[in-house]
Amino acid sequence: MRLGINLGYWGLGMDADNIAVAQEADRLGYSVCWAAEAYGSDAATVLSYVAAKTERIDVGSAIFQIPARTPAMTAMTAATLDTLSGGRFRLGLGVSGPQVSEGWYGVKFDKPLARTREYVEIIRKAMSRERLVHQGANWTLPLPGGPGKPIKLTVHPVREHIPLYIAAIGPKNLEQTGEIADGWLGIFFSPEHAALSIDPLRAGRTKAGQTLEGFDLCPTVTIAVGEDIKAGADAQRSYAALYIGGMGSKDKNFYNQLTRRMGYEQAADEIQEKYLAKDYAGAAAAVPHDLIDATSLIGDTARIADRMQAYADAGVTTLTLAPAGFSLEERVQALRTGVEALERAGLA
């Protein structure tokens, strides 16, 4: 099992620290450094900067938002980043959510599965450097009756095939991800509830005539190093409450729905109710300790090693750590503990 690092969103007051974290991860042999975007910093700019400041570690978008760019633009960005980084780019995609898609980008959040499939199809076609011709429900290339001609990408990526990941949570999206992607970007993944994600991914791979062999199962997990388990979990409460209670609308919050499928229906309702009422402290307090502990790495090196073994046993191939929200020293220590725990578990 490989390790990754997720820098989260740029511009939250830890920008200089983020570069130091990425460089330390590079030095320690981490496999990939991911960056996110929502409606603040864009991931492409961040990743180009990280790539320039590192030597070996891959850089990946977790995620590029599908409503933010045309598929051809995403193909251009991926090809450019792969070239600039010397073949170290991984393309992660996601549909975002209805509030951001419609409120920020002005793109209707409808039929996300069909839109994602078509988006990936165009990207793969463009990246193959064949002349781009496509007729679909969302995009027609070139536009009929005008001056547009079928053209092809002029940039030559370092690799013929850039790994493509999709962030997916719901069962249907997970199945499609298994069918059309090279890897999966997960969140709030618990080894004890692994079947909720891995079974539909496996079904999608089967539909494509493939197995999970070679498919990168890559969840992001928060990490808090220390002897006090409760304190480590409490430090993750606001993060969990934001996603479970505040990401998306009341009717369309994919993280809330996942929490319910994991068996925390009552807690999911309470967290969302309080968060939407702007009782953020109450929402954080309502997140069950067991849920945080099951979806995070908390404790000393030995305990974290045990949990890493559980993730590996569940099928995870790249475990991405998110030590965000702490000082630079604590984040760097978390990176080093991650390597020590991986070696202790015999997974390096």
mmCIF file with all atom_site columns, C-alpha atoms in Angstrom, residues 64-252:
data_model
loop_
_atom_site.group_PDB
_atom_site.id
_atom_site.type_symbol
_atom_site.label_atom_id
_atom_site.label_alt_id
_atom_site.label_comp_id
_atom_site.label_asym_id
_atom_site.label_entity_id
_atom_site.label_seq_id
_atom_site.pdbx_PDB_ins_code
_atom_site.Cartn_x
_atom_site.Cartn_y
_atom_site.Cartn_z
_atom_site.occupancy
_atom_site.B_iso_or_equiv
_atom_site.pdbx_formal_charge
_atom_site.auth_seq_id
_atom_site.auth_comp_id
_atom_site.auth_asym_id
_atom_site.auth_atom_id
_atom_site.pdbx_PDB_model_num
ATOM 1   C CA . PHE A 1 64  ? -11.008 19.167 -10.918 1.00 0.00 ? 64  PHE A CA 1
ATOM 2   C CA . GLN A 1 65  ? -14.700 20.064 -10.880 1.00 0.00 ? 65  GLN A CA 1
ATOM 3   C CA . ILE A 1 66  ? -16.539 18.914 -13.985 1.00 0.00 ? 66  ILE A CA 1
ATOM 4   C CA . PRO A 1 67  ? -18.859 21.956 -14.191 1.00 0.00 ? 67  PRO A CA 1
ATOM 5   C CA . ALA A 1 68  ? -15.857 24.304 -14.002 1.00 0.00 ? 68  ALA A CA 1
ATOM 6   C CA . ARG A 1 69  ? -14.248 23.385 -17.323 1.00 0.00 ? 69  ARG A CA 1
ATOM 7   C CA . THR A 1 70  ? -15.140 21.998 -20.705 1.00 0.00 ? 70  THR A CA 1
ATOM 8   C CA . PRO A 1 71  ? -13.731 18.502 -21.182 1.00 0.00 ? 71  PRO A CA 1
ATOM 9   C CA . ALA A 1 72  ? -11.362 19.747 -23.884 1.00 0.00 ? 72  ALA A CA 1
ATOM 10  C CA . MET A 1 73  ? -9.980  22.363 -21.479 1.00 0.00 ? 73  MET A CA 1
ATOM 11  C CA . THR A 1 74  ? -9.454  19.685 -18.853 1.00 0.00 ? 74  THR A CA 1
ATOM 12  C CA . ALA A 1 75  ? -7.572  17.569 -21.399 1.00 0.00 ? 75  ALA A CA 1
ATOM 13  C CA . MET A 1 76  ? -5.357  20.574 -22.209 1.00 0.00 ? 76  MET A CA 1
ATOM 14  C CA . THR A 1 77  ? -4.674  21.208 -18.520 1.00 0.00 ? 77  THR A CA 1
ATOM 15  C CA . ALA A 1 78  ? -3.891  17.553 -17.842 1.00 0.00 ? 78  ALA A CA 1
ATOM 16  C CA . ALA A 1 79  ? -1.525  17.348 -20.800 1.00 0.00 ? 79  ALA A CA 1
ATOM 17  C CA . THR A 1 80  ? 0.211   20.565 -19.776 1.00 0.00 ? 80  THR A CA 1
ATOM 18  C CA . LEU A 1 81  ? 0.628   19.522 -16.149 1.00 0.00 ? 81  LEU A CA 1
ATOM 19  C CA . ASP A 1 82  ? 1.954   16.130 -17.188 1.00 0.00 ? 82  ASP A CA 1
ATOM 20  C CA . THR A 1 83  ? 4.496   17.824 -19.429 1.00 0.00 ? 83  THR A CA 1
ATOM 21  C CA . LEU A 1 84  ? 5.563   20.424 -16.868 1.00 0.00 ? 84  LEU A CA 1
ATOM 22  C CA . SER A 1 85  ? 5.906   17.827 -14.096 1.00 0.00 ? 85  SER A CA 1
ATOM 23  C CA . GLY A 1 86  ? 7.863   15.352 -16.189 1.00 0.00 ? 86  GLY A CA 1
ATOM 24  C CA . GLY A 1 87  ? 5.100   12.746 -16.249 1.00 0.00 ? 87  GLY A CA 1
ATOM 25  C CA . ARG A 1 88  ? 3.913   13.069 -12.648 1.00 0.00 ? 88  ARG A CA 1
ATOM 26  C CA . PHE A 1 89  ? 0.303   14.199 -13.058 1.00 0.00 ? 89  PHE A CA 1
ATOM 27  C CA . ARG A 1 90  ? -2.841  12.288 -12.053 1.00 0.00 ? 90  ARG A CA 1
ATOM 28  C CA . LEU A 1 91  ? -6.225  13.573 -13.216 1.00 0.00 ? 91  LEU A CA 1
ATOM 29  C CA . GLY A 1 92  ? -8.950  13.419 -10.573 1.00 0.00 ? 92  GLY A CA 1
ATOM 30  C CA . LEU A 1 93  ? -12.477 14.486 -11.529 1.00 0.00 ? 93  LEU A CA 1
ATOM 31  C CA . GLY A 1 94  ? -15.741 15.042 -9.692  1.00 0.00 ? 94  GLY A CA 1
ATOM 32  C CA . VAL A 1 95  ? -19.188 16.479 -10.330 1.00 0.00 ? 95  VAL A CA 1
ATOM 33  C CA . SER A 1 96  ? -19.013 18.760 -7.259  1.00 0.00 ? 96  SER A CA 1
ATOM 34  C CA . GLY A 1 97  ? -22.474 19.445 -5.783  1.00 0.00 ? 97  GLY A CA 1
ATOM 35  C CA . PRO A 1 98  ? -25.634 21.299 -6.720  1.00 0.00 ? 98  PRO A CA 1
ATOM 36  C CA . GLN A 1 99  ? -24.871 24.454 -4.723  1.00 0.00 ? 99  GLN A CA 1
ATOM 37  C CA . VAL A 1 100 ? -21.440 24.978 -6.268  1.00 0.00 ? 100 VAL A CA 1
ATOM 38  C CA . SER A 1 101 ? -22.368 23.760 -9.746  1.00 0.00 ? 101 SER A CA 1
ATOM 39  C CA . GLU A 1 102 ? -25.422 25.993 -10.069 1.00 0.00 ? 102 GLU A CA 1
ATOM 40  C CA . GLY A 1 103 ? -24.523 28.813 -7.681  1.00 0.00 ? 103 GLY A CA 1
ATOM 41  C CA . TRP A 1 104 ? -20.882 29.325 -8.656  1.00 0.00 ? 104 TRP A CA 1
ATOM 42  C CA . TYR A 1 105 ? -20.563 27.967 -12.188 1.00 0.00 ? 105 TYR A CA 1
ATOM 43  C CA . GLY A 1 106 ? -24.103 28.423 -13.464 1.00 0.00 ? 106 GLY A CA 1
ATOM 44  C CA . VAL A 1 107 ? -24.207 24.831 -14.666 1.00 0.00 ? 107 VAL A CA 1
ATOM 45  C CA . LYS A 1 108 ? -27.381 22.852 -14.042 1.00 0.00 ? 108 LYS A CA 1
ATOM 46  C CA . PHE A 1 109 ? -26.749 19.910 -11.727 1.00 0.00 ? 109 PHE A CA 1
ATOM 47  C CA . ASP A 1 110 ? -28.697 17.287 -13.623 1.00 0.00 ? 110 ASP A CA 1
ATOM 48  C CA . LYS A 1 111 ? -27.859 13.796 -14.855 1.00 0.00 ? 111 LYS A CA 1
ATOM 49  C CA . PRO A 1 112 ? -24.391 13.837 -13.221 1.00 0.00 ? 112 PRO A CA 1
ATOM 50  C CA . LEU A 1 113 ? -23.655 10.226 -14.169 1.00 0.00 ? 113 LEU A CA 1
ATOM 51  C CA . ALA A 1 114 ? -24.319 10.731 -17.875 1.00 0.00 ? 114 ALA A CA 1
ATOM 52  C CA . ARG A 1 115 ? -22.398 14.029 -17.829 1.00 0.00 ? 115 ARG A CA 1
ATOM 53  C CA . THR A 1 116 ? -19.392 12.381 -16.171 1.00 0.00 ? 116 THR A CA 1
ATOM 54  C CA . ARG A 1 117 ? -19.344 9.489  -18.645 1.00 0.00 ? 117 ARG A CA 1
ATOM 55  C CA . GLU A 1 118 ? -19.467 11.842 -21.613 1.00 0.00 ? 118 GLU A CA 1
ATOM 56  C CA . TYR A 1 119 ? -16.856 14.134 -20.057 1.00 0.00 ? 119 TYR A CA 1
ATOM 57  C CA . VAL A 1 120 ? -14.430 11.251 -19.574 1.00 0.00 ? 120 VAL A CA 1
ATOM 58  C CA . GLU A 1 121 ? -15.055 9.998  -23.108 1.00 0.00 ? 121 GLU A CA 1
ATOM 59  C CA . ILE A 1 122 ? -14.135 13.388 -24.599 1.00 0.00 ? 122 ILE A CA 1
ATOM 60  C CA . ILE A 1 123 ? -11.065 13.735 -22.405 1.00 0.00 ? 123 ILE A CA 1
ATOM 61  C CA . ARG A 1 124 ? -9.766  10.316 -23.386 1.00 0.00 ? 124 ARG A CA 1
ATOM 62  C CA . LYS A 1 125 ? -10.367 11.067 -27.039 1.00 0.00 ? 125 LYS A CA 1
ATOM 63  C CA . ALA A 1 126 ? -8.590  14.427 -26.816 1.00 0.00 ? 126 ALA A CA 1
ATOM 64  C CA . MET A 1 127 ? -5.680  12.980 -24.843 1.00 0.00 ? 127 MET A CA 1
ATOM 65  C CA . SER A 1 128 ? -5.198  10.280 -27.488 1.00 0.00 ? 128 SER A CA 1
ATOM 66  C CA . ARG A 1 129 ? -4.424  13.171 -29.874 1.00 0.00 ? 129 ARG A CA 1
ATOM 67  C CA . GLU A 1 130 ? -6.951  12.059 -32.449 1.00 0.00 ? 130 GLU A CA 1
ATOM 68  C CA . ARG A 1 131 ? -9.084  14.710 -34.117 1.00 0.00 ? 131 ARG A CA 1
ATOM 69  C CA . LEU A 1 132 ? -11.835 15.619 -31.700 1.00 0.00 ? 132 LEU A CA 1
ATOM 70  C CA . VAL A 1 133 ? -15.271 14.667 -32.946 1.00 0.00 ? 133 VAL A CA 1
ATOM 71  C CA . HIS A 1 134 ? -18.103 14.020 -30.513 1.00 0.00 ? 134 HIS A CA 1
ATOM 72  C CA . GLN A 1 135 ? -21.885 13.987 -30.538 1.00 0.00 ? 135 GLN A CA 1
ATOM 73  C CA . GLY A 1 136 ? -23.582 13.663 -27.179 1.00 0.00 ? 136 GLY A CA 1
ATOM 74  C CA . ALA A 1 137 ? -26.305 14.984 -24.928 1.00 0.00 ? 137 ALA A CA 1
ATOM 75  C CA . ASN A 1 138 ? -24.053 17.630 -23.373 1.00 0.00 ? 138 ASN A CA 1
ATOM 76  C CA . TRP A 1 139 ? -21.375 18.385 -25.960 1.00 0.00 ? 139 TRP A CA 1
ATOM 77  C CA . THR A 1 140 ? -21.179 18.377 -29.751 1.00 0.00 ? 140 THR A CA 1
ATOM 78  C CA . LEU A 1 141 ? -17.725 18.853 -31.274 1.00 0.00 ? 141 LEU A CA 1
ATOM 79  C CA . PRO A 1 142 ? -17.296 20.593 -33.583 1.00 0.00 ? 142 PRO A CA 1
ATOM 80  C CA . LEU A 1 143 ? -20.509 22.620 -33.513 1.00 0.00 ? 143 LEU A CA 1
ATOM 81  C CA . PRO A 1 144 ? -22.553 21.944 -36.655 1.00 0.00 ? 144 PRO A CA 1
ATOM 82  C CA . GLY A 1 145 ? -23.116 24.600 -39.297 1.00 0.00 ? 145 GLY A CA 1
ATOM 83  C CA . GLY A 1 146 ? -20.193 26.781 -38.266 1.00 0.00 ? 146 GLY A CA 1
ATOM 84  C CA . PRO A 1 147 ? -16.519 27.336 -39.005 1.00 0.00 ? 147 PRO A CA 1
ATOM 85  C CA . GLY A 1 148 ? -15.285 24.796 -36.476 1.00 0.00 ? 148 GLY A CA 1
ATOM 86  C CA . LYS A 1 149 ? -13.171 21.889 -37.712 1.00 0.00 ? 149 LYS A CA 1
ATOM 87  C CA . PRO A 1 150 ? -12.107 18.665 -35.988 1.00 0.00 ? 150 PRO A CA 1
ATOM 88  C CA . ILE A 1 151 ? -8.737  19.515 -34.438 1.00 0.00 ? 151 ILE A CA 1
ATOM 89  C CA . LYS A 1 152 ? -6.355  17.638 -32.197 1.00 0.00 ? 152 LYS A CA 1
ATOM 90  C CA . LEU A 1 153 ? -4.301  18.381 -29.119 1.00 0.00 ? 153 LEU A CA 1
ATOM 91  C CA . THR A 1 154 ? -0.929  19.898 -29.994 1.00 0.00 ? 154 THR A CA 1
ATOM 92  C CA . VAL A 1 155 ? 0.717   19.139 -26.638 1.00 0.00 ? 155 VAL A CA 1
ATOM 93  C CA . HIS A 1 156 ? 2.471   15.799 -26.252 1.00 0.00 ? 156 HIS A CA 1
ATOM 94  C CA . PRO A 1 157 ? 2.077   14.521 -22.669 1.00 0.00 ? 157 PRO A CA 1
ATOM 95  C CA . VAL A 1 158 ? 5.027   12.617 -21.258 1.00 0.00 ? 158 VAL A CA 1
ATOM 96  C CA . ARG A 1 159 ? 2.898   9.495  -20.935 1.00 0.00 ? 159 ARG A CA 1
ATOM 97  C CA . GLU A 1 160 ? 0.501   8.004  -23.430 1.00 0.00 ? 160 GLU A CA 1
ATOM 98  C CA . HIS A 1 161 ? -1.989  7.338  -20.650 1.00 0.00 ? 161 HIS A CA 1
ATOM 99  C CA . ILE A 1 162 ? -2.476  9.758  -17.755 1.00 0.00 ? 162 ILE A CA 1
ATOM 100 C CA . PRO A 1 163 ? -4.196  8.014  -14.806 1.00 0.00 ? 163 PRO A CA 1
ATOM 101 C CA . LEU A 1 164 ? -7.799  9.193  -14.447 1.00 0.00 ? 164 LEU A CA 1
ATOM 102 C CA . TYR A 1 165 ? -9.583  9.061  -11.094 1.00 0.00 ? 165 TYR A CA 1
ATOM 103 C CA . ILE A 1 166 ? -13.165 9.902  -10.155 1.00 0.00 ? 166 ILE A CA 1
ATOM 104 C CA . ALA A 1 167 ? -14.403 11.026 -6.748  1.00 0.00 ? 167 ALA A CA 1
ATOM 105 C CA . ALA A 1 168 ? -17.540 9.004  -6.095  1.00 0.00 ? 168 ALA A CA 1
ATOM 106 C CA . ILE A 1 169 ? -19.760 8.336  -3.093  1.00 0.00 ? 169 ILE A CA 1
ATOM 107 C CA . GLY A 1 170 ? -23.151 7.029  -4.238  1.00 0.00 ? 170 GLY A CA 1
ATOM 108 C CA . PRO A 1 171 ? -23.573 3.406  -5.391  1.00 0.00 ? 171 PRO A CA 1
ATOM 109 C CA . LYS A 1 172 ? -24.370 4.226  -9.034  1.00 0.00 ? 172 LYS A CA 1
ATOM 110 C CA . ASN A 1 173 ? -21.508 6.711  -9.309  1.00 0.00 ? 173 ASN A CA 1
ATOM 111 C CA . LEU A 1 174 ? -19.160 4.183  -7.720  1.00 0.00 ? 174 LEU A CA 1
ATOM 112 C CA . GLU A 1 175 ? -20.173 1.507  -10.223 1.00 0.00 ? 175 GLU A CA 1
ATOM 113 C CA . GLN A 1 176 ? -19.625 3.861  -13.140 1.00 0.00 ? 176 GLN A CA 1
ATOM 114 C CA . THR A 1 177 ? -16.259 4.891  -11.693 1.00 0.00 ? 177 THR A CA 1
ATOM 115 C CA . GLY A 1 178 ? -15.182 1.256  -11.661 1.00 0.00 ? 178 GLY A CA 1
ATOM 116 C CA . GLU A 1 179 ? -16.262 0.964  -15.267 1.00 0.00 ? 179 GLU A CA 1
ATOM 117 C CA . ILE A 1 180 ? -14.653 4.067  -16.818 1.00 0.00 ? 180 ILE A CA 1
ATOM 118 C CA . ALA A 1 181 ? -11.803 5.229  -14.545 1.00 0.00 ? 181 ALA A CA 1
ATOM 119 C CA . ASP A 1 182 ? -8.339  4.049  -13.505 1.00 0.00 ? 182 ASP A CA 1
ATOM 120 C CA . GLY A 1 183 ? -8.852  4.815  -9.836  1.00 0.00 ? 183 GLY A CA 1
ATOM 121 C CA . TRP A 1 184 ? -11.254 6.010  -7.162  1.00 0.00 ? 184 TRP A CA 1
ATOM 122 C CA . LEU A 1 185 ? -10.951 8.984  -4.820  1.00 0.00 ? 185 LEU A CA 1
ATOM 123 C CA . GLY A 1 186 ? -12.821 8.267  -1.596  1.00 0.00 ? 186 GLY A CA 1
ATOM 124 C CA . ILE A 1 187 ? -13.696 10.142 1.567   1.00 0.00 ? 187 ILE A CA 1
ATOM 125 C CA . PHE A 1 188 ? -15.028 8.972  4.954   1.00 0.00 ? 188 PHE A CA 1
ATOM 126 C CA . PHE A 1 189 ? -13.924 5.455  4.054   1.00 0.00 ? 189 PHE A CA 1
ATOM 127 C CA . SER A 1 190 ? -14.093 2.915  6.855   1.00 0.00 ? 190 SER A CA 1
ATOM 128 C CA . PRO A 1 191 ? -12.528 -0.542 6.484   1.00 0.00 ? 191 PRO A CA 1
ATOM 129 C CA . GLU A 1 192 ? -15.425 -1.932 8.506   1.00 0.00 ? 192 GLU A CA 1
ATOM 130 C CA . HIS A 1 193 ? -17.859 -0.580 5.893   1.00 0.00 ? 193 HIS A CA 1
ATOM 131 C CA . ALA A 1 194 ? -15.624 -1.177 2.866   1.00 0.00 ? 194 ALA A CA 1
ATOM 132 C CA . ALA A 1 195 ? -18.285 -3.126 0.979   1.00 0.00 ? 195 ALA A CA 1
ATOM 133 C CA . LEU A 1 196 ? -20.385 0.039  0.613   1.00 0.00 ? 196 LEU A CA 1
ATOM 134 C CA . SER A 1 197 ? -17.765 1.391  -1.780  1.00 0.00 ? 197 SER A CA 1
ATOM 135 C CA . ILE A 1 198 ? -15.801 -1.569 -3.053  1.00 0.00 ? 198 ILE A CA 1
ATOM 136 C CA . ASP A 1 199 ? -18.707 -3.808 -4.071  1.00 0.00 ? 199 ASP A CA 1
ATOM 137 C CA . PRO A 1 200 ? -20.134 -1.300 -6.588  1.00 0.00 ? 200 PRO A CA 1
ATOM 138 C CA . LEU A 1 201 ? -16.635 -0.444 -7.811  1.00 0.00 ? 201 LEU A CA 1
ATOM 139 C CA . ARG A 1 202 ? -16.024 -4.142 -8.409  1.00 0.00 ? 202 ARG A CA 1
ATOM 140 C CA . ALA A 1 203 ? -19.347 -4.424 -10.233 1.00 0.00 ? 203 ALA A CA 1
ATOM 141 C CA . GLY A 1 204 ? -18.293 -1.610 -12.531 1.00 0.00 ? 204 GLY A CA 1
ATOM 142 C CA . ARG A 1 205 ? -14.966 -3.256 -13.244 1.00 0.00 ? 205 ARG A CA 1
ATOM 143 C CA . THR A 1 206 ? -16.789 -6.491 -14.065 1.00 0.00 ? 206 THR A CA 1
ATOM 144 C CA . LYS A 1 207 ? -19.073 -4.614 -16.445 1.00 0.00 ? 207 LYS A CA 1
ATOM 145 C CA . ALA A 1 208 ? -15.946 -3.344 -18.238 1.00 0.00 ? 208 ALA A CA 1
ATOM 146 C CA . GLY A 1 209 ? -14.485 -6.856 -18.382 1.00 0.00 ? 209 GLY A CA 1
ATOM 147 C CA . GLN A 1 210 ? -11.885 -5.993 -15.733 1.00 0.00 ? 210 GLN A CA 1
ATOM 148 C CA . THR A 1 211 ? -11.083 -6.788 -12.117 1.00 0.00 ? 211 THR A CA 1
ATOM 149 C CA . LEU A 1 212 ? -9.889  -4.530 -9.306  1.00 0.00 ? 212 LEU A CA 1
ATOM 150 C CA . GLU A 1 213 ? -6.327  -5.609 -10.100 1.00 0.00 ? 213 GLU A CA 1
ATOM 151 C CA . GLY A 1 214 ? -4.455  -2.468 -11.127 1.00 0.00 ? 214 GLY A CA 1
ATOM 152 C CA . PHE A 1 215 ? -7.338  -0.192 -10.132 1.00 0.00 ? 215 PHE A CA 1
ATOM 153 C CA . ASP A 1 216 ? -6.196  2.380  -7.550  1.00 0.00 ? 216 ASP A CA 1
ATOM 154 C CA . LEU A 1 217 ? -8.437  2.518  -4.470  1.00 0.00 ? 217 LEU A CA 1
ATOM 155 C CA . CYS A 1 218 ? -7.423  5.851  -2.976  1.00 0.00 ? 218 CYS A CA 1
ATOM 156 C CA . PRO A 1 219 ? -9.386  7.209  -0.002  1.00 0.00 ? 219 PRO A CA 1
ATOM 157 C CA . THR A 1 220 ? -8.330  10.303 1.924   1.00 0.00 ? 220 THR A CA 1
ATOM 158 C CA . VAL A 1 221 ? -8.239  9.913  5.706   1.00 0.00 ? 221 VAL A CA 1
ATOM 159 C CA . THR A 1 222 ? -7.498  12.504 8.373   1.00 0.00 ? 222 THR A CA 1
ATOM 160 C CA . ILE A 1 223 ? -4.614  11.724 10.705  1.00 0.00 ? 223 ILE A CA 1
ATOM 161 C CA . ALA A 1 224 ? -3.969  12.880 14.273  1.00 0.00 ? 224 ALA A CA 1
ATOM 162 C CA . VAL A 1 225 ? -0.890  11.590 16.076  1.00 0.00 ? 225 VAL A CA 1
ATOM 163 C CA . GLY A 1 226 ? -0.901  11.348 19.878  1.00 0.00 ? 226 GLY A CA 1
ATOM 164 C CA . GLU A 1 227 ? -1.732  9.247  22.915  1.00 0.00 ? 227 GLU A CA 1
ATOM 165 C CA . ASP A 1 228 ? -5.076  10.928 23.601  1.00 0.00 ? 228 ASP A CA 1
ATOM 166 C CA . ILE A 1 229 ? -7.545  9.234  21.231  1.00 0.00 ? 229 ILE A CA 1
ATOM 167 C CA . LYS A 1 230 ? -10.482 11.398 22.281  1.00 0.00 ? 230 LYS A CA 1
ATOM 168 C CA . ALA A 1 231 ? -8.548  14.614 21.721  1.00 0.00 ? 231 ALA A CA 1
ATOM 169 C CA . GLY A 1 232 ? -7.396  13.373 18.323  1.00 0.00 ? 232 GLY A CA 1
ATOM 170 C CA . ALA A 1 233 ? -10.961 12.575 17.313  1.00 0.00 ? 233 ALA A CA 1
ATOM 171 C CA . ASP A 1 234 ? -12.312 15.849 18.681  1.00 0.00 ? 234 ASP A CA 1
ATOM 172 C CA . ALA A 1 235 ? -9.863  17.729 16.461  1.00 0.00 ? 235 ALA A CA 1
ATOM 173 C CA . GLN A 1 236 ? -11.630 16.214 13.424  1.00 0.00 ? 236 GLN A CA 1
ATOM 174 C CA . ARG A 1 237 ? -15.180 17.128 14.518  1.00 0.00 ? 237 ARG A CA 1
ATOM 175 C CA . SER A 1 238 ? -15.539 20.427 12.674  1.00 0.00 ? 238 SER A CA 1
ATOM 176 C CA . TYR A 1 239 ? -14.219 18.872 9.463   1.00 0.00 ? 239 TYR A CA 1
ATOM 177 C CA . ALA A 1 240 ? -16.693 15.990 9.666   1.00 0.00 ? 240 ALA A CA 1
ATOM 178 C CA . ALA A 1 241 ? -19.591 18.283 10.566  1.00 0.00 ? 241 ALA A CA 1
ATOM 179 C CA . LEU A 1 242 ? -18.869 20.554 7.596   1.00 0.00 ? 242 LEU A CA 1
ATOM 180 C CA . TYR A 1 243 ? -19.187 17.686 5.136   1.00 0.00 ? 243 TYR A CA 1
ATOM 181 C CA . ILE A 1 244 ? -21.979 15.714 6.786   1.00 0.00 ? 244 ILE A CA 1
ATOM 182 C CA . GLY A 1 245 ? -24.001 18.780 7.697   1.00 0.00 ? 245 GLY A CA 1
ATOM 183 C CA . GLY A 1 246 ? -23.121 21.544 5.288   1.00 0.00 ? 246 GLY A CA 1
ATOM 184 C CA . MET A 1 247 ? -21.901 20.216 1.946   1.00 0.00 ? 247 MET A CA 1
ATOM 185 C CA . GLY A 1 248 ? -24.710 20.443 -0.560  1.00 0.00 ? 248 GLY A CA 1
ATOM 186 C CA . SER A 1 249 ? -28.365 21.111 0.149   1.00 0.00 ? 249 SER A CA 1
ATOM 187 C CA . LYS A 1 250 ? -30.567 19.428 2.732   1.00 0.00 ? 250 LYS A CA 1
ATOM 188 C CA . ASP A 1 251 ? -31.905 17.058 0.085   1.00 0.00 ? 251 ASP A CA 1
ATOM 189 C CA . LYS A 1 252 ? -28.639 16.520 -1.818  1.00 0.00 ? 252 LYS A CA 1
#
